[in-house]
Structures are given as C-alpha cells and as structure tokens.
CSV table of C-alpha atoms in Angstrom, one decimal:
chain,number,residue,atom,x,y,z
A,268,MET,CA,0.0,0.0,0.0
A,269,THR,CA,2.8,2.4,1.0
A,270,GLU,CA,4.7,1.5,-2.2
A,271,ASP,CA,1.6,2.4,-4.2
A,272,MET,CA,1.2,5.7,-2.4
A,273,ASN,CA,4.9,6.5,-3.1
A,274,GLN,CA,4.4,5.7,-6.7
A,275,VAL,CA,1.4,8.1,-6.9
A,276,GLU,CA,3.5,10.8,-5.2
A,277,VAL,CA,6.6,10.4,-7.4
A,278,ASN,CA,4.5,10.5,-10.5
A,279,ASN,CA,2.4,13.4,-9.3
A,280,TYR,CA,4.1,16.1,-11.3
A,281,GLN,CA,2.0,18.6,-13.0
A,282,VAL,CA,2.5,21.0,-15.9
A,283,GLY,CA,4.5,24.0,-14.6
A,284,ASP,CA,6.4,22.1,-11.9
A,285,LYS,CA,10.2,22.5,-11.7
A,286,VAL,CA,12.3,19.3,-11.6
A,287,LYS,CA,15.9,18.3,-11.5
A,288,ALA,CA,17.2,15.7,-13.9
A,289,LYS,CA,20.3,14.1,-15.3
A,290,VAL,CA,20.9,13.5,-19.0
A,291,THR,CA,21.1,9.8,-19.7
A,292,ARG,CA,20.9,9.7,-23.5
A,293,VAL,CA,21.2,12.3,-26.3
A,294,GLU,CA,19.3,11.4,-29.4
A,295,GLU,CA,19.2,13.5,-32.6
A,296,LYS,CA,15.9,15.2,-32.0
A,297,GLN,CA,15.4,14.7,-28.3
A,298,VAL,CA,17.1,14.2,-25.0
A,299,ILE,CA,16.2,11.5,-22.4
A,300,VAL,CA,16.7,12.4,-18.7
A,301,ASP,CA,16.4,10.7,-15.4
A,302,VAL,CA,14.1,12.9,-13.3
A,303,GLU,CA,14.6,13.1,-9.6
A,304,ASN,CA,11.8,11.4,-7.6
A,305,SER,CA,10.1,10.0,-10.8
A,306,LYS,CA,9.9,6.4,-12.0
A,307,THR,CA,9.2,7.5,-15.5
A,308,ASP,CA,11.7,9.0,-17.9
A,309,GLY,CA,11.7,12.6,-18.9
A,310,ILE,CA,12.0,13.7,-22.5
A,311,ILE,CA,13.2,17.1,-23.7
A,312,PRO,CA,12.2,17.7,-27.3
A,313,ILE,CA,14.8,19.5,-29.4
A,314,SER,CA,12.6,22.5,-29.7
A,315,GLU,CA,12.6,22.9,-25.8
A,316,LEU,CA,16.4,22.8,-25.5
A,317,SER,CA,17.2,26.4,-26.4
A,318,SER,CA,15.6,29.7,-27.3
A,319,LEU,CA,17.5,29.4,-30.6
A,320,HIS,CA,17.1,27.0,-33.4
A,321,VAL,CA,19.1,23.8,-32.7
A,322,GLU,CA,20.0,21.4,-35.6
A,323,LYS,CA,20.7,18.3,-33.5
A,324,ALA,CA,20.4,17.9,-29.7
A,325,SER,CA,24.1,17.1,-29.2
A,326,ASP,CA,24.8,20.7,-30.2
A,327,ALA,CA,23.2,22.0,-27.1
A,328,ILE,CA,23.5,19.2,-24.5
A,329,SER,CA,25.8,16.4,-23.4
A,330,GLU,CA,25.3,13.1,-21.6
A,331,GLY,CA,25.7,13.5,-17.8
A,332,ASP,CA,24.6,17.1,-17.7
A,333,GLU,CA,22.5,18.0,-14.7
A,334,LEU,CA,19.6,20.2,-15.5
A,335,GLU,CA,16.8,22.2,-14.0
A,336,LEU,CA,13.7,21.7,-16.1
A,337,GLU,CA,10.0,22.6,-16.3
A,338,VAL,CA,7.2,20.1,-16.9
A,339,ILE,CA,5.2,21.1,-19.9
A,340,LYS,CA,3.2,17.9,-20.4
A,341,VAL,CA,2.5,14.7,-18.4
A,342,GLU,CA,2.2,11.5,-20.3
A,343,GLU,CA,1.8,8.0,-18.9
A,344,GLU,CA,5.2,6.8,-20.1
A,345,ALA,CA,7.1,10.0,-19.7
A,346,LEU,CA,7.2,13.6,-18.5
A,347,ILE,CA,7.7,16.1,-21.3
A,348,LEU,CA,10.1,18.8,-20.1
A,349,SER,CA,11.6,22.1,-21.2
A,350,LYS,CA,15.0,23.5,-20.5
A,351,ARG,CA,14.3,26.6,-22.6
A,352,LYS,CA,11.6,27.9,-20.2
A,353,ILE,CA,13.8,27.6,-17.1
A,354,ASP,CA,16.7,29.3,-18.9
A,355,ALA,CA,14.3,32.1,-20.1
A,356,LEU,CA,12.9,32.7,-16.6
A,357,LYS,CA,16.4,33.0,-15.1
A,358,ALA,CA,17.5,35.1,-18.1
A,359,TRP,CA,14.6,37.6,-17.9
A,360,ASP,CA,15.5,38.5,-14.3
A,361,GLU,CA,19.1,39.2,-15.3
A,362,LEU,CA,18.1,41.0,-18.4
A,363,GLU,CA,15.7,43.3,-16.6
A,364,LYS,CA,18.6,44.3,-14.3
A,365,LYS,CA,20.8,45.0,-17.3
A,366,PHE,CA,18.1,47.0,-18.9
A,367,GLU,CA,17.5,49.1,-15.8
A,368,THR,CA,21.1,49.9,-15.3
A,369,GLN,CA,21.9,50.2,-19.0
A,370,GLU,CA,24.8,47.8,-18.4
A,371,VAL,CA,27.2,47.0,-21.3
A,372,PHE,CA,27.8,43.3,-21.7
A,373,GLU,CA,29.5,40.9,-24.2
A,374,ALA,CA,27.6,38.2,-26.1
A,375,GLU,CA,28.3,36.0,-29.1
A,376,VAL,CA,26.4,36.4,-32.3
A,377,LYS,CA,24.7,33.0,-32.9
A,378,ASP,CA,23.1,33.7,-36.2
A,379,VAL,CA,22.8,36.2,-39.0
A,380,VAL,CA,19.2,36.5,-40.3
A,381,LYS,CA,17.4,38.8,-42.7
A,382,GLY,CA,17.3,42.2,-41.1
A,383,GLY,CA,19.9,41.7,-38.4
A,384,LEU,CA,21.7,39.4,-35.9
A,385,VAL,CA,20.5,36.9,-33.3
A,386,VAL,CA,22.1,36.6,-29.9
A,387,ASP,CA,21.3,33.9,-27.3
A,388,LEU,CA,21.0,35.3,-23.8
A,389,GLY,CA,18.8,32.5,-22.4
A,390,VAL,CA,16.1,34.2,-24.5
A,391,ARG,CA,16.5,35.2,-28.1
A,392,GLY,CA,17.9,38.6,-28.5
A,393,PHE,CA,17.6,40.4,-31.8
A,394,VAL,CA,19.9,43.1,-33.1
A,395,PRO,CA,18.3,45.0,-36.0
A,396,ALA,CA,20.8,45.8,-38.9
A,397,SER,CA,20.5,49.6,-38.1
A,398,LEU,CA,21.6,49.0,-34.5
A,399,VAL,CA,24.7,46.9,-35.3
A,400,GLU,CA,27.2,49.6,-36.2
A,401,ASP,CA,27.2,53.4,-36.5
A,402,HIS,CA,28.0,53.1,-40.2
A,403,PHE,CA,26.4,51.2,-43.1
A,404,VAL,CA,27.4,47.5,-43.4
A,405,GLU,CA,26.8,45.8,-46.7
A,406,ASP,CA,27.2,42.2,-45.6
A,407,PHE,CA,26.9,40.8,-42.0
A,408,SER,CA,27.9,37.2,-42.9
A,409,ASP,CA,31.3,37.5,-41.1
A,410,TYR,CA,29.5,38.6,-37.8
A,411,LYS,CA,28.4,35.0,-37.1
A,412,ASN,CA,30.3,33.7,-33.9
A,413,LYS,CA,31.7,37.1,-33.4
A,414,THR,CA,31.6,38.5,-29.8
A,415,LEU,CA,30.3,42.0,-29.5
A,416,THR,CA,29.4,44.5,-26.7
A,417,PHE,CA,25.7,45.2,-26.4
A,418,LYS,CA,23.2,47.3,-24.5
A,419,ILE,CA,19.5,46.4,-24.2
A,420,VAL,CA,17.3,49.1,-25.9
A,421,GLU,CA,13.9,47.4,-25.7
A,422,LEU,CA,12.6,44.7,-23.3
A,423,ASP,CA,9.1,43.2,-23.2
A,424,LYS,CA,8.8,39.9,-21.2
A,425,GLU,CA,5.1,39.4,-22.0
A,426,LYS,CA,5.8,39.6,-25.8
A,427,ASN,CA,9.1,37.8,-25.5
A,428,ARG,CA,10.7,40.8,-27.1
A,429,LEU,CA,14.4,41.6,-26.5
A,430,ILE,CA,16.1,44.2,-28.8
A,431,LEU,CA,19.9,44.8,-28.4
A,432,SER,CA,22.2,47.5,-29.8
A,433,HIS,CA,25.9,47.4,-30.4
A,434,ARG,CA,25.7,50.8,-32.1
A,435,ALA,CA,24.6,52.4,-28.8
A,436,VAL,CA,27.8,51.1,-27.2
A,437,VAL,CA,30.0,52.4,-30.0
A,438,GLN,CA,28.3,55.8,-29.9
A,439,ASP,CA,28.7,56.0,-26.1
A,440,GLU,CA,32.4,55.2,-26.4
A,441,LYS,CA,32.8,57.9,-29.1
A,442,ASN,CA,31.0,60.5,-27.0
A,443,LYS,CA,33.2,59.7,-24.0
A,444,ARG,CA,36.3,60.0,-26.2
A,445,LYS,CA,35.0,63.2,-27.7
A,446,ALA,CA,34.4,64.7,-24.2
A,447,GLU,CA,38.0,63.7,-23.2
A,448,ILE,CA,39.5,65.2,-26.4
A,449,LEU,CA,37.4,68.5,-26.0
A,450,ASP,CA,38.7,68.8,-22.5
A,451,THR,CA,42.4,68.4,-23.4
A,452,ILE,CA,42.7,69.9,-26.9
A,453,GLN,CA,44.2,73.4,-27.1
A,454,ALA,CA,44.5,76.0,-29.8
A,455,GLY,CA,47.9,75.9,-31.4
A,456,GLN,CA,48.3,72.1,-31.2
A,457,VAL,CA,49.5,70.3,-34.3
A,458,LEU,CA,47.8,66.9,-34.8
A,459,GLU,CA,47.4,64.0,-37.3
A,460,GLY,CA,43.9,63.4,-38.7
A,461,THR,CA,42.0,61.6,-41.3
A,462,VAL,CA,39.6,63.2,-43.8
A,463,GLN,CA,36.1,61.9,-42.9
A,464,ARG,CA,33.9,63.8,-45.4
A,465,ILE,CA,34.1,66.7,-47.8
A,466,THR,CA,31.6,69.5,-48.1
A,467,ASP,CA,31.3,72.7,-50.2
A,468,PHE,CA,32.8,74.8,-47.4
A,469,GLY,CA,35.7,72.5,-46.3
A,470,ALA,CA,36.6,69.1,-45.0
A,471,PHE,CA,35.8,67.3,-41.7
A,472,ILE,CA,38.9,65.7,-40.1
A,473,ASP,CA,38.8,62.9,-37.5
A,474,ILE,CA,41.5,63.8,-34.9
A,475,GLY,CA,41.1,60.6,-32.8
A,476,GLY,CA,37.5,60.4,-32.0
A,477,VAL,CA,36.2,63.9,-32.7
A,478,ASP,CA,35.8,65.7,-36.0
A,479,GLY,CA,37.2,69.2,-36.6
A,480,LEU,CA,36.5,71.4,-39.6
A,481,VAL,CA,39.2,72.7,-42.0
A,482,HIS,CA,37.4,75.6,-43.7
A,483,ILE,CA,38.2,75.7,-47.5
A,484,SER,CA,40.2,78.9,-46.9
A,485,GLN,CA,42.5,76.9,-44.5
A,486,LEU,CA,43.3,74.1,-46.9
A,487,SER,CA,46.0,75.7,-48.8
A,488,HIS,CA,48.0,79.0,-49.3
A,489,GLN,CA,46.6,79.1,-52.8
A,490,HIS,CA,42.9,79.8,-53.6
A,491,VAL,CA,40.9,76.6,-53.5
A,492,GLU,CA,37.8,76.4,-55.7
A,493,LYS,CA,36.5,73.0,-54.3
A,494,ALA,CA,37.8,71.1,-51.3
A,495,SER,CA,37.8,67.9,-53.3
A,496,ASP,CA,40.4,69.4,-55.6
A,497,VAL,CA,43.0,69.2,-52.9
A,498,VAL,CA,41.9,66.4,-50.5
A,499,LYS,CA,39.9,63.2,-50.6
A,500,GLU,CA,38.2,61.0,-48.0
A,501,GLY,CA,40.7,58.8,-46.1
A,502,ASP,CA,43.6,61.2,-46.6
A,503,ARG,CA,46.0,61.5,-43.6
A,504,LEU,CA,46.7,65.1,-42.9
A,505,THR,CA,48.7,67.2,-40.4
A,506,VAL,CA,46.5,70.0,-39.0
A,507,LYS,CA,46.9,72.8,-36.5
A,508,VAL,CA,44.1,73.6,-34.0
A,509,LEU,CA,42.9,77.2,-34.6
A,510,SER,CA,40.1,77.3,-31.9
A,511,VAL,CA,38.0,75.0,-29.7
A,512,ASP,CA,34.4,75.8,-28.8
A,513,ARG,CA,33.7,73.3,-26.1
A,514,ASP,CA,30.0,74.4,-25.5
A,515,ASN,CA,29.1,73.7,-29.2
A,516,GLU,CA,31.6,70.9,-29.6
A,517,ARG,CA,33.2,72.7,-32.6
A,518,ILE,CA,36.9,72.5,-33.5
A,519,SER,CA,38.4,74.7,-36.2
A,520,LEU,CA,41.5,73.3,-37.9
A,521,SER,CA,44.0,74.5,-40.5
A,522,VAL,CA,46.2,72.6,-43.0
A,523,LYS,CA,47.6,75.8,-44.4
A,524,GLU,CA,49.3,76.8,-41.1
A,525,THR,CA,51.3,73.5,-41.1
A,526,LEU,CA,52.6,74.1,-44.6
A,527,PRO,CA,55.6,76.2,-45.5
A,528,GLY,CA,54.4,79.7,-46.6
A,529,PRO,CA,54.4,80.5,-50.3
A,530,TRP,CA,57.2,83.1,-49.5
A,531,SER,CA,59.4,80.5,-47.9
A,532,GLY,CA,62.6,80.2,-49.9
A,533,VAL,CA,61.6,82.9,-52.4
A,534,SER,CA,65.0,84.6,-52.3
A,535,GLU,CA,66.5,81.3,-53.6
A,536,LYS,CA,63.8,80.7,-56.1
A,537,ALA,CA,63.7,84.3,-57.4
A,538,PRO,CA,67.1,85.9,-56.8
A,539,LYS,CA,67.9,89.4,-57.9
A,540,GLY,CA,68.3,89.5,-61.7
A,541,ALA,CA,66.3,86.3,-62.3
A,542,VAL,CA,63.9,86.3,-65.3
A,543,LEU,CA,60.6,84.6,-64.6
A,544,GLU,CA,57.1,84.0,-66.1
A,545,GLY,CA,54.2,85.5,-64.2
A,546,THR,CA,50.5,86.3,-64.4
A,547,VAL,CA,49.1,89.8,-64.0
A,548,LYS,CA,46.8,89.6,-61.0
A,549,ARG,CA,45.8,93.2,-60.3
A,550,LEU,CA,46.2,96.5,-62.0
A,551,VAL,CA,46.5,99.6,-59.8
A,552,SER,CA,47.2,103.3,-60.6
A,553,PHE,CA,50.9,102.9,-59.6
A,554,GLY,CA,51.6,99.6,-61.3
A,555,ALA,CA,50.8,95.9,-61.7
A,556,PHE,CA,50.9,93.0,-59.3
A,557,VAL,CA,52.3,89.9,-61.0
A,558,GLU,CA,52.1,86.4,-59.4
A,559,ILE,CA,55.4,84.6,-60.1
A,560,PHE,CA,54.7,81.5,-57.8
A,561,PRO,CA,51.4,80.4,-56.3
A,562,GLY,CA,50.7,83.0,-53.5
A,563,VAL,CA,53.7,85.1,-54.3
A,564,GLU,CA,53.0,88.4,-56.0
A,565,GLY,CA,55.5,91.2,-56.9
A,566,LEU,CA,55.0,94.8,-57.9
A,567,VAL,CA,56.0,96.0,-61.4
A,568,HIS,CA,56.0,99.8,-60.7
A,569,ILE,CA,54.4,101.8,-63.5
A,570,SER,CA,57.9,103.2,-64.3
A,571,GLN,CA,59.1,99.6,-64.8
A,572,ILE,CA,56.3,98.5,-67.2
A,573,SER,CA,57.6,100.0,-70.4
A,574,ASN,CA,60.3,102.1,-71.9
A,575,LYS,CA,57.5,104.2,-73.5
A,576,HIS,CA,55.7,106.7,-71.3
A,577,ILE,CA,52.4,105.3,-70.1
A,578,ALA,CA,49.7,107.1,-68.0
A,579,THR,CA,48.1,103.9,-66.6
A,580,PRO,CA,49.1,100.3,-66.5
A,581,GLN,CA,45.8,99.4,-68.3
A,582,GLU,CA,47.3,100.9,-71.5
A,583,VAL,CA,49.6,98.0,-72.0
A,584,LEU,CA,48.4,95.3,-69.6
A,585,LYS,CA,45.3,93.4,-68.6
A,586,GLU,CA,44.5,91.0,-65.7
A,587,GLY,CA,45.2,87.4,-66.4
A,588,GLN,CA,47.9,88.2,-69.0
A,589,SER,CA,51.2,86.1,-68.9
A,590,VAL,CA,54.3,88.3,-68.8
A,591,LYS,CA,58.0,88.0,-68.4
A,592,VAL,CA,59.5,89.8,-65.5
A,593,LYS,CA,63.0,90.5,-64.1
A,594,VAL,CA,63.6,90.5,-60.3
A,595,LEU,CA,65.0,93.9,-59.2
A,596,ASP,CA,64.8,93.3,-55.5
A,597,VAL,CA,63.6,90.5,-53.1
A,598,ASN,CA,62.8,90.8,-49.4
A,599,GLU,CA,61.5,87.4,-48.1
A,600,GLU,CA,61.0,88.6,-44.6
A,601,ASP,CA,58.7,91.5,-45.5
A,602,GLN,CA,57.2,89.5,-48.4
A,603,ARG,CA,58.1,92.2,-50.9
A,604,LEU,CA,59.3,91.7,-54.5
A,605,SER,CA,60.2,94.4,-57.0
A,606,LEU,CA,59.9,93.4,-60.6
A,607,SER,CA,60.6,95.0,-64.0
A,608,MET,CA,59.2,94.4,-67.5
A,609,LYS,CA,60.9,97.3,-69.1
A,610,ASP,CA,64.4,95.7,-68.7
A,611,LEU,CA,63.2,92.8,-70.9
A,612,GLU,CA,61.8,94.9,-73.8
A,613,GLU,CA,63.3,94.3,-77.2
A,614,PRO,CA,66.3,96.5,-78.0
A,615,GLN,CA,64.7,97.8,-81.2
A,616,ALA,CA,61.8,99.2,-79.2
A,617,SER,CA,64.1,101.1,-76.9
A,618,ASN,CA,66.3,102.4,-79.9
A,619,HIS,CA,63.2,103.6,-81.6
A,620,SER,CA,62.2,105.7,-78.6
A,621,ASN,CA,65.7,107.2,-78.5
A,622,TYR,CA,65.9,108.5,-82.0
A,623,GLU,CA,62.5,110.0,-82.2
A,624,LEU,CA,63.6,113.2,-80.4
A,625,PRO,CA,66.9,113.9,-82.4
A,626,GLU,CA,64.8,113.4,-85.6
A,627,GLU,CA,62.4,116.1,-84.5
A,628,THR,CA,65.3,118.3,-83.4
A,629,SER,CA,67.1,117.9,-86.7
A,630,GLY,CA,63.8,118.7,-88.4
A,631,PHE,CA,63.7,122.0,-86.5
A,632,GLN,CA,67.4,122.7,-87.5
A,633,LEU,CA,66.6,122.1,-91.2
A,634,GLY,CA,63.6,124.5,-91.0
A,635,ASP,CA,65.8,127.1,-89.4
A,636,MET,CA,68.4,126.7,-92.1
A,637,ILE,CA,65.8,127.1,-94.9
A,638,GLY,CA,64.4,130.0,-93.1
A,639,GLU,CA,67.8,131.7,-92.9
A,640,GLN,CA,68.4,131.0,-96.7
A,641,LEU,CA,65.0,132.5,-97.6
A,642,LYS,CA,65.8,135.6,-95.7
A,643,LYS,CA,68.9,136.1,-98.0
A,644,PHE,CA,66.7,136.0,-101.1
A,645,LYS,CA,64.5,138.8,-99.8
C-alpha cells in the first residue's frame, strides 16, 4: 500500500512544476533524462532545449549534464520537459537588471538572419541591422560567432521581445572619447587626422574620436575652388588647431598653417636678376601686381612696365595676362618683391624711342636753315 502511495507521489508532477534531472541519452531530435523522484523518464524535445534553433540535440546538451527543467506535459510513459523555459525565466531576471542599469555586456552572435543578428541570452535577443554599427554594413555574414558588446534598448517579457544594440555602445564610447578630447585639446596644437567627409565649405577631419573642420580657406596657401580638388576621403593630414568651442563641440583646424608659406625660400627661387614667367593679378594706378609663384606676387611699378611713357598700366596690360619679369629686389622677410618688365623689352623698341627726339630736333634745325636762306633771297 505504501509503495503504491509512493508511486502516486513520485508521478504526481503537474504542468509548470520545476524538476531536477540528469541527461542519460542524447538522441538527434530529443534528450532522455532521469528525473529526480520519478519512476518515468523525462523527455526534452529538441525545440525545448534552447531559445535558438538547434540542428541536433548534441549541439546543445551532453550526456551526464545535470539540468533544471519545467514540466510542460504529463504522459503515462514520460514527462515532457523544457530547458528553454527555465533558462528564459532566469535570463529575464538578469536582463531586466541589465536594462534598468543600461549595463554594457558581451555576447556571441549566434546567427545572421534577414534584417539583423541573433544573440542567445537565455532568450532570443535580436539586433536590427540599423543597430549593429554606427555606419552602413553591406554584408553581415562574417559577424556569425563574433563576440560584440551590447546594450538592451527594448525589453518586453510578455511579448518575449528583446532588442539589443551594439551601435549604442559604439556611440557612447565615441561620445566619451569626444568629451575627453574636447577637455584636453588646445588651440595651437599640431595633430594628425583623417579626412572623414568633404563639403562645399571645407573638410571634416577625425583627430582621434572627434571631428574638426578645416574651412576651405584653410586648406592651402593658394585659392581653392573646391575642397575635393586638394583632399579626398581617407587622406591622412597634419592639422593645426585654430580654436576650440567646447560648448558647441566645434573645433576649427588648419592645414595651411602647417605648410611652409608661399614666400618660404623665395630669395633662392627668385634671386635678384632672375627672369621669370608671371601672371598679371591686379592693376592699380601705380603699377601691376604679378604672381610669379602660387601665392607670391611682386610689384611692377608703372615706371618699370615699359620704356614708353604710359599714363596707366591698363594701356599695355590686362589682368590674367602672362608676362616675363625680371627681379629687381627681393625681401623674403617683409614679403616684398620688386619686378621689371621694361628691362626685358626688345632693344629695337628702346632704340626707336631714343631716335624720335633727335629726328624732331634735326627737323627744326633744317627748318631754321631754310628760313635763314629764304631771308637772303628777300
């Protein structure tokens, strides 16, 4: 009688009961367990082993494993059990704590599916494609079995919904780095950076976790029409910090200030007496400014433009014209350059201007002579 009663007791498990069991056999699509205080075997169907899809039971469980399980069905010959439900219950408690504290944790990507990644945290966690990285990723196939850091961004136990983000962790780290850099960076510092993106008004340079702007006027000593003419994305550049606006998180940078000035070495490149090609940049009342190297202009004084007398430079020159000039004087320190065009004029032109006057003079003498002769006839 007692034995019968015992038997009734040991088999008196109901759906929802928690039991302890030891794995005795692992088959392809199910696991057989020895349930504590039960004379019937327990069976865990493959679908109840994990929150994720399992191909064969041996991928998730081994013989001899001791498990805590939940009864999901009571049959005469066996108890149908679930490992997945117990894992999920334990997991939700942990996950709720992580969600509340916004804890950052590591997890392995178990699968890559359409629209994102799947992570096993005792319950199925989903990472939408837009929350994987803070940049566009074409193909996620190499993310399988990769360990990443995550934060929980959405949790709903009732709907069995768990959304994770790696992107949030990446952005937090960037913001932290950005704050550190903004605290330490000073105007005048010279740094290395990488061109991130190019706009109409300049280029954004990553200087180690924070972007600074090189305005188009600070890209070169020469005039730049489009930033893309002188830099491209991915270029490594040396930049000087011009200013830091910590409140608005803005950093102004300059490439120009790290480069030798256009006047650097001009006295060697354009020594006194040198003859060079140049372009007329500006015409003023007292002469013409001629650019002989990018960013280096010299003055051809009006008296040095031509051997002929001219009232304004516009009489013989126009802006954009190519001219030959001779260096009369160079002062690199004061960035002053005196040039001459007159010294390079063809000799015939100068001879012509010399003999015009004697011709006129001799004309007057001849007239005088004829005048004198005529007087004699009177």
